Amino acid sequence: MFTASMNFDLGDDINALRDMTHRWAQDRIKPIAAEIDKSNAFPNELWKEMGDLGLLGITVPEEFGGADMGYLAHVIAIEEVARASASVSLSYGAHSNLCVNQLKLNGSPEQKAKYLPGLVSGDHIGALAMSEAGAGSDVVSMKLRAEKKNDRYVLNGTKFWITNGPDADTLIVYAKTDPDAGSRGITAFIIEKTMAGFSTSPHFDKLGMRGSNTAELIFEDVEVPFENVLGEEGRGVAVLMSGLDYERVTLSGIGTGIMAACLDEVMPYLAERKQFGQPIGNFQLMQGKIADMYTALNSSRAYVYEVAKACDRGEVTRQDAAACVLYASEEAMKVAHQAVQAMGGTGFMNETPVSRIFRDAKLMEIGAGTSEIRRMLVGRELMAKMV
Amino acid sequence: MKVLVPVKRVIDYNVKVRVKADGSGVDLANVKMSMNPFDEIAVEEAIRLKEAGKAEEVVAVSIGVKQAQETLRTALAMGADRAILVVAADDVHHDIEPLAVAKILAKVVEEEQPGLILCGKQAIDNDMNATGQMLSALLGWSQGTFASELDIDGDSAVVTREVDGGLQTIKVKMPAIVTVDLRLNEPRYASLPNIMKAKKKPLDEKTADDYGVDVTPRLEIVKTSEPVARAAGIMVGSVDELVAKLKEAGAV
C-alpha cells in the first residue's frame, strides 16, 4: 500500500468518507478483485454492503435515504472503490451516478419517492441506457422507438453496451418519441426490469472491466405508463445533458483510483525486487517511472477534485468536466502501462493485479464518451467563446 | 450501565514507520494517523453491549494532542454517544506516558462513574501494555486483560483471556477494566450517514490541567533506531561447509 501522498485539504467529512471507503474496499473488494475479473461476474452481495455504508446515495437528499453530500464526496468514494477494483467501481458509478443522480436531478417527487429509496439502500440495482449498436458517440442517431398508444408508450428496439444491464431493476432509457425531430424527438423513460417484453442478452465477454456486467437490452412491445417519463416528452436530450457533466467528473475518480492502485502495487515491488544485488527502486530509470506515475496521479487528483468542487458550487463548465475526465483517463492508461513495465515479467502474468488494471484502464478512454469526443467537446466549447 | 472507552490516536498501521534523523523518536509529521486498532475493537465491543441492552451509554475519551478529536469522531461515527478530549500535549511527537494517562483517566472515571472500562490491550505505537493495568491499580477495580471474549452477567463479567498456551476464563467483579485483544470482535465500518451524524454528537474538550495531572515525561528515550536489516543468506554446498561457516560466525 502506498500512503505517502500529500493532503489535499478536502475537509474532515471527505477525509472520514475516504478512510471508511478505503478500508471497506481494501478489506472486502480487493481480495476478490482477481476472481471478479476471472469469473466475469459481479458479486451482487456488494450492493447491499454499499447501501448500508451509504455509498449508493451520496448526492441524494436525506428524505430519500441519501447522504446529501456532493460530487467531490462521490469522486473520493469512487476513487477508493476503483483502487480496489476498477470493474466494481464502474458498476458502482453506473448505479450511483448515472441512474441514481439522474433520478435525483430530473425525477418528479413521486418518481423519487418510488425509486430512490430502493436504489439507495442497495435492494435495487440501477443502470442507464443511451448507446446502441449503431449509435455510440453519435447518440442522437439512436433508433429505439417509443410510440404513444392510448394511455401509454410502447418501446421497440435495442440498447447496447449497458453497464449493469443484466442485473438492473431500474433503468433510465432514452428512446425516440418523434424520429423526425432529431434531438428534440428523444424522451427519457424509467424502465423496470419486470415490464413485459423487456429482456437482456447474457453479459458480454470484455477485454477489461470484467465482472462489471455489460449487456444488450431488448425491448419488444414494452408498455410504459406516462408517469414513467423522466422529465418531459421530447426533452430527453435535456435530461441526458443535465447529467453528463456530473457523470464525467464522477467517473474521473475511476482514473485516479486506477493510478493509486498502480502505485500500491509498484512501490512495494520496487523495494523488494532485487537485480544486480540491490532493489530495482534504486535505479534511476525506475525512479523516473515512479516519479512520472506519482505526478500523473496527483496532478489528475488536483484537477478532478477542483472540478468536483466547482460542481458542488454549481459552477462547473462543460469544458472542464470533459477535460478532467479526458486527462485522468489518459493518464490512468499511461500509468497502468508503466506499472506493467515496472514489474516486468511479473507484471505480464495474469495473476498480478497490474495486468488486470492495464486491461481495465483502457475502458477509461472509450466508455462514457471516447477521448476523441471529450477532446472535441473541450475544443468546441473553448472556440465557442471566441466567435 | 455506562461504558467508558479510552482511545488513542496512533500512526496508521499501513504507514511505513520512519525514525527521526536524531534518533529521538519516530517521525510523525504529515503522517497518516488513525485510532489504535485495539481501541477500535474496544469501541466495537462497547457498542455491541449497548445494542444488546447491557449498556445505556458509551463514552469515548482520548488524551493527547488536539487532533485526537478526529479519532474521537471516528468512535462517535461507529456509535459512541459522546466524547471527551483531554488536551495534554501540543506537539504530535509528545507521547503521554501510561501513568499520566491512567491518572487522568482515573479522574475522568470519578466524574463519569462508568460501570465498565473497555480499552485496547496496548497501543501499536509504543506497545507499553500498561495503561489498563495502572488504571485498575489506581481505582482499585478488578481487571481482565487480553480479552478474546466478554460476557457481562449482572454485577460480574466473565472474561476469556488469551494467555500463552491457550485460553483462560476468569470472573471479575464489576465495576471492572477489560483490556481487549485482537480476536474479540471485528470492528464495523462507520457508515456515511453515521459519519455525518457524529459531527452533531457532543465532544467536550478538557485539558490535563483541569484534572490537576502532571504529564511531564518520567522516562527518557535514550535512542530510537530502525530494526537491523536482515543480512542476505548464502547457499552452502555441504554439511561440512555449513558447520565451517557456523564456526566462522561464532555460532557453534
Short mmCIF file of C-alpha atoms in Angstrom, two decimals, chain A residues 66-374:
data_model
loop_
_atom_site.label_atom_id
_atom_site.label_comp_id
_atom_site.label_asym_id
_atom_site.label_seq_id
_atom_site.Cartn_x
_atom_site.Cartn_y
_atom_site.Cartn_z
CA GLY A 66 -29.17 9.59 0.88
CA ALA A 67 -26.19 11.29 2.48
CA ASP A 68 -26.93 14.72 0.95
CA MET A 69 -23.27 15.29 0.09
CA GLY A 70 -21.81 16.41 -3.21
CA TYR A 71 -19.80 15.43 -6.24
CA LEU A 72 -16.43 15.79 -4.51
CA ALA A 73 -17.58 13.20 -1.98
CA HIS A 74 -18.74 10.96 -4.80
CA VAL A 75 -15.39 11.29 -6.60
CA ILE A 76 -13.48 10.30 -3.45
CA ALA A 77 -15.73 7.28 -2.87
CA ILE A 78 -15.44 6.02 -6.45
CA GLU A 79 -11.66 6.58 -6.40
CA GLU A 80 -11.27 4.37 -3.35
CA VAL A 81 -13.54 1.68 -4.81
CA ALA A 82 -11.59 1.79 -8.09
CA ARG A 83 -8.35 1.49 -6.16
CA ALA A 84 -9.56 -1.95 -5.04
CA SER A 85 -11.31 -2.97 -8.27
CA ALA A 86 -11.95 -0.77 -11.30
CA SER A 87 -14.74 -3.00 -12.56
CA VAL A 88 -16.63 -2.78 -9.27
CA SER A 89 -16.22 1.00 -9.38
CA LEU A 90 -17.62 1.14 -12.91
CA SER A 91 -20.78 -0.71 -11.85
CA TYR A 92 -20.90 1.45 -8.73
CA GLY A 93 -20.67 4.62 -10.85
CA ALA A 94 -23.33 3.41 -13.31
CA HIS A 95 -25.67 2.82 -10.39
CA SER A 96 -24.95 5.72 -8.07
CA ASN A 97 -24.29 8.44 -10.60
CA LEU A 98 -25.75 7.53 -13.99
CA CYS A 99 -29.00 6.13 -12.61
CA VAL A 100 -29.45 7.49 -9.07
CA ASN A 101 -28.13 11.01 -9.67
CA GLN A 102 -30.14 11.36 -12.90
CA LEU A 103 -33.28 10.46 -10.96
CA LYS A 104 -32.32 12.98 -8.31
CA LEU A 105 -31.75 15.71 -10.90
CA ASN A 106 -34.75 15.02 -13.15
CA GLY A 107 -37.29 12.89 -11.30
CA SER A 108 -40.68 14.16 -10.15
CA PRO A 109 -41.31 13.99 -6.38
CA GLU A 110 -43.41 10.85 -6.97
CA GLN A 111 -40.71 9.19 -9.09
CA LYS A 112 -38.03 9.97 -6.50
CA ALA A 113 -40.15 8.60 -3.68
CA LYS A 114 -40.90 5.46 -5.67
CA TYR A 115 -37.45 4.60 -7.00
CA LEU A 116 -34.71 6.28 -4.95
CA PRO A 117 -35.05 4.55 -1.55
CA GLY A 118 -34.63 1.04 -3.01
CA LEU A 119 -31.70 2.14 -5.16
CA VAL A 120 -30.00 3.97 -2.28
CA SER A 121 -30.37 1.02 0.11
CA GLY A 122 -28.91 -1.40 -2.43
CA ASP A 123 -32.08 -3.51 -2.65
CA HIS A 124 -32.37 -2.43 -6.28
CA ILE A 125 -29.66 -2.10 -8.90
CA GLY A 126 -29.67 0.80 -11.34
CA ALA A 127 -28.46 1.43 -14.88
CA LEU A 128 -28.68 4.00 -17.64
CA ALA A 129 -29.04 3.20 -21.34
CA MET A 130 -28.00 5.62 -24.03
CA SER A 131 -25.79 3.80 -26.56
CA GLU A 132 -26.98 1.50 -29.28
CA ALA A 133 -25.06 -0.75 -31.65
CA GLY A 134 -25.40 1.95 -34.32
CA ALA A 135 -25.39 5.00 -32.05
CA GLY A 136 -22.32 5.46 -29.84
CA SER A 137 -20.64 8.86 -29.99
CA ASP A 138 -23.49 9.98 -32.27
CA VAL A 139 -26.07 9.34 -29.57
CA VAL A 140 -28.85 11.37 -31.16
CA SER A 141 -28.99 8.87 -34.04
CA MET A 142 -30.49 6.28 -31.68
CA LYS A 143 -33.26 4.08 -33.09
CA LEU A 144 -35.06 2.71 -30.01
CA ARG A 145 -38.64 3.73 -30.75
CA ALA A 146 -41.26 4.81 -28.23
CA GLU A 147 -44.72 5.11 -29.78
CA LYS A 148 -47.63 6.63 -27.94
CA LYS A 149 -50.59 4.26 -27.94
CA ASN A 150 -53.70 5.15 -25.93
CA ASP A 151 -52.56 5.74 -22.35
CA ARG A 152 -49.01 4.52 -22.68
CA TYR A 153 -45.82 4.33 -24.71
CA VAL A 154 -44.74 1.17 -26.48
CA LEU A 155 -40.98 0.67 -26.81
CA ASN A 156 -39.32 -1.39 -29.54
CA GLY A 157 -35.61 -1.73 -30.31
CA THR A 158 -32.33 -2.36 -28.50
CA LYS A 159 -29.63 -0.70 -26.41
CA PHE A 160 -26.01 -1.86 -26.41
CA TRP A 161 -23.00 -1.82 -24.01
CA ILE A 162 -25.21 -1.18 -20.99
CA THR A 163 -23.32 -1.37 -17.68
CA ASN A 164 -25.33 -3.28 -15.01
CA GLY A 165 -27.74 -4.17 -17.85
CA PRO A 166 -28.13 -7.84 -16.92
CA ASP A 167 -28.77 -7.08 -13.23
CA ALA A 168 -30.56 -3.73 -13.10
CA ASP A 169 -34.03 -3.46 -11.59
CA THR A 170 -34.44 0.21 -12.52
CA LEU A 171 -33.12 1.62 -15.79
CA ILE A 172 -33.15 5.09 -17.28
CA VAL A 173 -33.60 4.60 -21.02
CA TYR A 174 -33.57 7.16 -23.82
CA ALA A 175 -35.84 6.50 -26.81
CA LYS A 176 -37.19 8.28 -29.89
CA THR A 177 -40.73 9.50 -29.44
CA ASP A 178 -40.51 11.53 -32.69
CA PRO A 179 -37.97 10.06 -35.13
CA ASP A 180 -38.23 13.11 -37.43
CA ALA A 181 -37.49 15.69 -34.76
CA GLY A 182 -33.78 14.90 -34.27
CA SER A 183 -32.51 15.87 -30.84
CA ARG A 184 -35.98 17.20 -29.92
CA GLY A 185 -37.58 13.83 -30.56
CA ILE A 186 -35.87 11.97 -27.71
CA THR A 187 -37.58 11.17 -24.40
CA ALA A 188 -36.16 9.64 -21.19
CA PHE A 189 -38.07 6.79 -19.53
CA ILE A 190 -37.79 4.92 -16.25
CA ILE A 191 -37.95 1.22 -17.10
CA GLU A 192 -38.47 -1.58 -14.61
CA LYS A 193 -36.90 -4.95 -15.26
CA THR A 194 -40.24 -6.66 -14.68
CA MET A 195 -42.05 -4.85 -17.52
CA ALA A 196 -43.40 -7.35 -20.08
CA GLY A 197 -41.34 -7.55 -23.27
CA PHE A 198 -38.11 -6.33 -21.64
CA SER A 199 -35.13 -8.70 -21.71
CA THR A 200 -31.35 -8.60 -21.74
CA SER A 201 -28.63 -10.57 -23.50
CA PRO A 202 -26.15 -12.65 -21.50
CA HIS A 203 -23.37 -10.37 -20.30
CA PHE A 204 -20.56 -9.58 -22.68
CA ASP A 205 -17.06 -11.03 -22.63
CA LYS A 206 -14.80 -7.95 -22.45
CA LEU A 207 -11.08 -7.09 -22.55
CA GLY A 208 -11.24 -5.35 -19.18
CA MET A 209 -13.68 -4.14 -16.55
CA ARG A 210 -14.68 -7.79 -16.40
CA GLY A 211 -17.29 -8.53 -13.78
CA SER A 212 -18.88 -5.15 -14.33
CA ASN A 213 -21.74 -6.77 -16.17
CA THR A 214 -22.48 -5.30 -19.59
CA ALA A 215 -25.29 -6.40 -21.90
CA GLU A 216 -27.68 -5.59 -24.68
CA LEU A 217 -31.19 -4.52 -23.66
CA ILE A 218 -34.02 -5.79 -25.83
CA PHE A 219 -37.41 -4.08 -25.97
CA GLU A 220 -40.27 -5.98 -27.61
CA ASP A 221 -43.54 -4.07 -27.28
CA VAL A 222 -42.63 -2.92 -23.77
CA GLU A 223 -45.57 -0.91 -22.46
CA VAL A 224 -44.54 2.04 -20.30
CA PRO A 225 -47.08 4.24 -18.47
CA PHE A 226 -46.92 8.04 -18.94
CA GLU A 227 -45.89 8.54 -15.33
CA ASN A 228 -42.58 6.82 -16.15
CA VAL A 229 -41.44 9.61 -18.44
CA LEU A 230 -38.41 11.24 -16.82
CA GLY A 231 -38.66 14.96 -17.47
CA GLU A 232 -40.91 15.80 -20.40
CA GLU A 233 -41.70 14.15 -23.72
CA GLY A 234 -39.28 15.35 -26.38
CA ARG A 235 -36.94 16.75 -23.73
CA GLY A 236 -34.82 13.62 -23.31
CA VAL A 237 -31.68 15.31 -24.58
CA ALA A 238 -32.04 17.97 -21.89
CA VAL A 239 -32.26 15.18 -19.29
CA LEU A 240 -29.25 13.49 -20.84
CA MET A 241 -27.19 16.68 -20.93
CA SER A 242 -28.15 17.65 -17.35
CA GLY A 243 -26.26 14.65 -16.05
CA LEU A 244 -23.34 14.33 -18.45
CA ASP A 245 -21.03 16.88 -16.85
CA TYR A 246 -21.51 15.30 -13.43
CA GLU A 247 -21.06 11.85 -14.93
CA ARG A 248 -17.74 12.86 -16.48
CA VAL A 249 -16.46 14.35 -13.24
CA THR A 250 -17.58 11.42 -11.11
CA LEU A 251 -16.09 8.82 -13.45
CA SER A 252 -12.79 10.73 -13.43
CA GLY A 253 -12.39 9.24 -9.95
CA ILE A 254 -12.04 5.80 -11.55
CA GLY A 255 -8.98 7.13 -13.37
CA THR A 256 -7.37 8.47 -10.19
CA GLY A 257 -8.27 5.23 -8.39
CA ILE A 258 -6.58 3.17 -11.12
CA MET A 259 -3.42 5.28 -10.78
CA ALA A 260 -3.42 4.94 -6.99
CA ALA A 261 -3.81 1.17 -7.38
CA CYS A 262 -0.81 1.10 -9.73
CA LEU A 263 1.39 2.81 -7.14
CA ASP A 264 0.03 0.47 -4.44
CA GLU A 265 1.38 -2.44 -6.48
CA VAL A 266 4.53 -0.97 -7.95
CA MET A 267 6.04 0.75 -4.89
CA PRO A 268 6.46 -2.36 -2.70
CA TYR A 269 7.68 -4.29 -5.73
CA LEU A 270 10.45 -1.78 -6.43
CA ALA A 271 11.54 -2.00 -2.80
CA GLU A 272 11.52 -5.81 -2.74
CA ARG A 273 12.60 -6.89 -6.21
CA LYS A 274 16.39 -7.19 -6.39
CA GLN A 275 18.56 -7.24 -9.51
CA PHE A 276 22.30 -6.61 -9.72
CA GLY A 277 22.35 -7.09 -5.95
CA GLN A 278 20.02 -4.26 -4.99
CA PRO A 279 16.36 -3.23 -5.02
CA ILE A 280 15.39 -2.12 -8.52
CA GLY A 281 13.89 1.03 -6.99
CA ASN A 282 17.48 2.20 -6.51
CA PHE A 283 17.89 2.58 -10.25
CA GLN A 284 17.22 5.98 -11.72
CA LEU A 285 15.22 4.66 -14.66
CA MET A 286 12.83 3.06 -12.18
CA GLN A 287 12.75 6.20 -10.03
CA GLY A 288 11.91 8.19 -13.17
CA LYS A 289 8.98 5.85 -13.80
CA ILE A 290 7.51 6.25 -10.34
CA ALA A 291 8.11 9.99 -10.43
CA ASP A 292 6.01 10.18 -13.61
CA MET A 293 3.34 7.91 -12.16
CA TYR A 294 3.10 9.94 -8.96
CA THR A 295 2.99 13.23 -10.87
CA ALA A 296 0.22 11.89 -13.10
CA LEU A 297 -1.79 10.71 -10.10
CA ASN A 298 -1.58 13.90 -8.08
CA SER A 299 -1.96 16.33 -10.98
CA SER A 300 -5.08 14.39 -12.05
CA ARG A 301 -6.38 14.41 -8.50
CA ALA A 302 -5.80 18.14 -8.18
CA TYR A 303 -7.74 18.90 -11.36
CA VAL A 304 -10.51 16.38 -10.77
CA TYR A 305 -11.07 17.46 -7.16
CA GLU A 306 -11.20 21.14 -8.16
CA VAL A 307 -13.74 20.44 -10.92
CA ALA A 308 -15.79 18.37 -8.47
CA LYS A 309 -15.73 21.29 -6.04
CA ALA A 310 -16.93 23.54 -8.87
CA CYS A 311 -19.82 21.10 -9.39
CA ASP A 312 -20.68 21.44 -5.70
CA ARG A 313 -20.69 25.23 -6.04
CA GLY A 314 -22.87 24.96 -9.15
CA GLU A 315 -20.14 26.48 -11.30
CA VAL A 316 -18.91 23.60 -13.40
CA THR A 317 -18.24 24.20 -17.08
CA ARG A 318 -18.64 21.63 -19.83
CA GLN A 319 -15.05 22.02 -20.98
CA ASP A 320 -13.64 21.33 -17.51
CA ALA A 321 -15.90 18.34 -16.92
CA ALA A 322 -14.76 16.87 -20.24
CA ALA A 323 -11.14 17.91 -19.76
CA CYS A 324 -10.74 16.39 -16.32
CA VAL A 325 -12.09 13.01 -17.39
CA LEU A 326 -10.02 13.15 -20.59
CA TYR A 327 -6.89 13.85 -18.59
CA ALA A 328 -7.48 11.42 -15.70
CA SER A 329 -8.43 8.64 -18.13
CA GLU A 330 -5.46 9.01 -20.46
CA GLU A 331 -3.07 9.37 -17.53
CA ALA A 332 -4.59 6.24 -15.99
CA MET A 333 -3.87 4.29 -19.17
CA LYS A 334 -0.29 5.59 -19.30
CA VAL A 335 0.31 4.87 -15.62
CA ALA A 336 -1.13 1.35 -15.93
CA HIS A 337 1.13 0.80 -18.94
CA GLN A 338 4.19 1.88 -16.93
CA ALA A 339 3.09 -0.19 -13.94
CA VAL A 340 3.19 -3.34 -16.06
CA GLN A 341 6.57 -2.25 -17.42
CA ALA A 342 7.99 -1.58 -13.96
CA MET A 343 7.06 -5.06 -12.86
CA GLY A 344 8.48 -6.71 -15.99
CA GLY A 345 7.75 -10.40 -16.41
CA THR A 346 5.80 -10.42 -13.14
CA GLY A 347 3.59 -7.61 -14.39
CA PHE A 348 2.80 -9.59 -17.53
CA MET A 349 1.40 -12.51 -15.53
CA ASN A 350 -2.36 -12.67 -15.30
CA GLU A 351 -2.21 -13.32 -11.55
CA THR A 352 -0.66 -9.91 -10.82
CA PRO A 353 -3.11 -7.04 -10.28
CA VAL A 354 -1.32 -4.66 -12.69
CA SER A 355 -2.14 -6.80 -15.71
CA ARG A 356 -5.82 -6.60 -14.81
CA ILE A 357 -5.55 -2.87 -14.10
CA PHE A 358 -3.88 -2.39 -17.50
CA ARG A 359 -6.85 -4.01 -19.25
CA ASP A 360 -9.36 -2.13 -17.10
CA ALA A 361 -7.73 1.25 -17.75
CA LYS A 362 -8.36 1.00 -21.50
CA LEU A 363 -12.10 1.38 -20.93
CA MET A 364 -11.50 4.82 -19.44
CA GLU A 365 -10.57 6.13 -22.90
CA ILE A 366 -13.66 4.58 -24.50
CA GLY A 367 -16.59 4.33 -22.11
CA ALA A 368 -18.90 7.19 -21.15
CA GLY A 369 -17.52 9.15 -24.12
CA THR A 370 -14.33 8.43 -26.02
CA SER A 371 -11.21 10.54 -25.65
CA GLU A 372 -11.93 11.83 -29.17
CA ILE A 373 -15.40 13.08 -28.20
CA ARG A 374 -14.02 14.60 -24.98
#
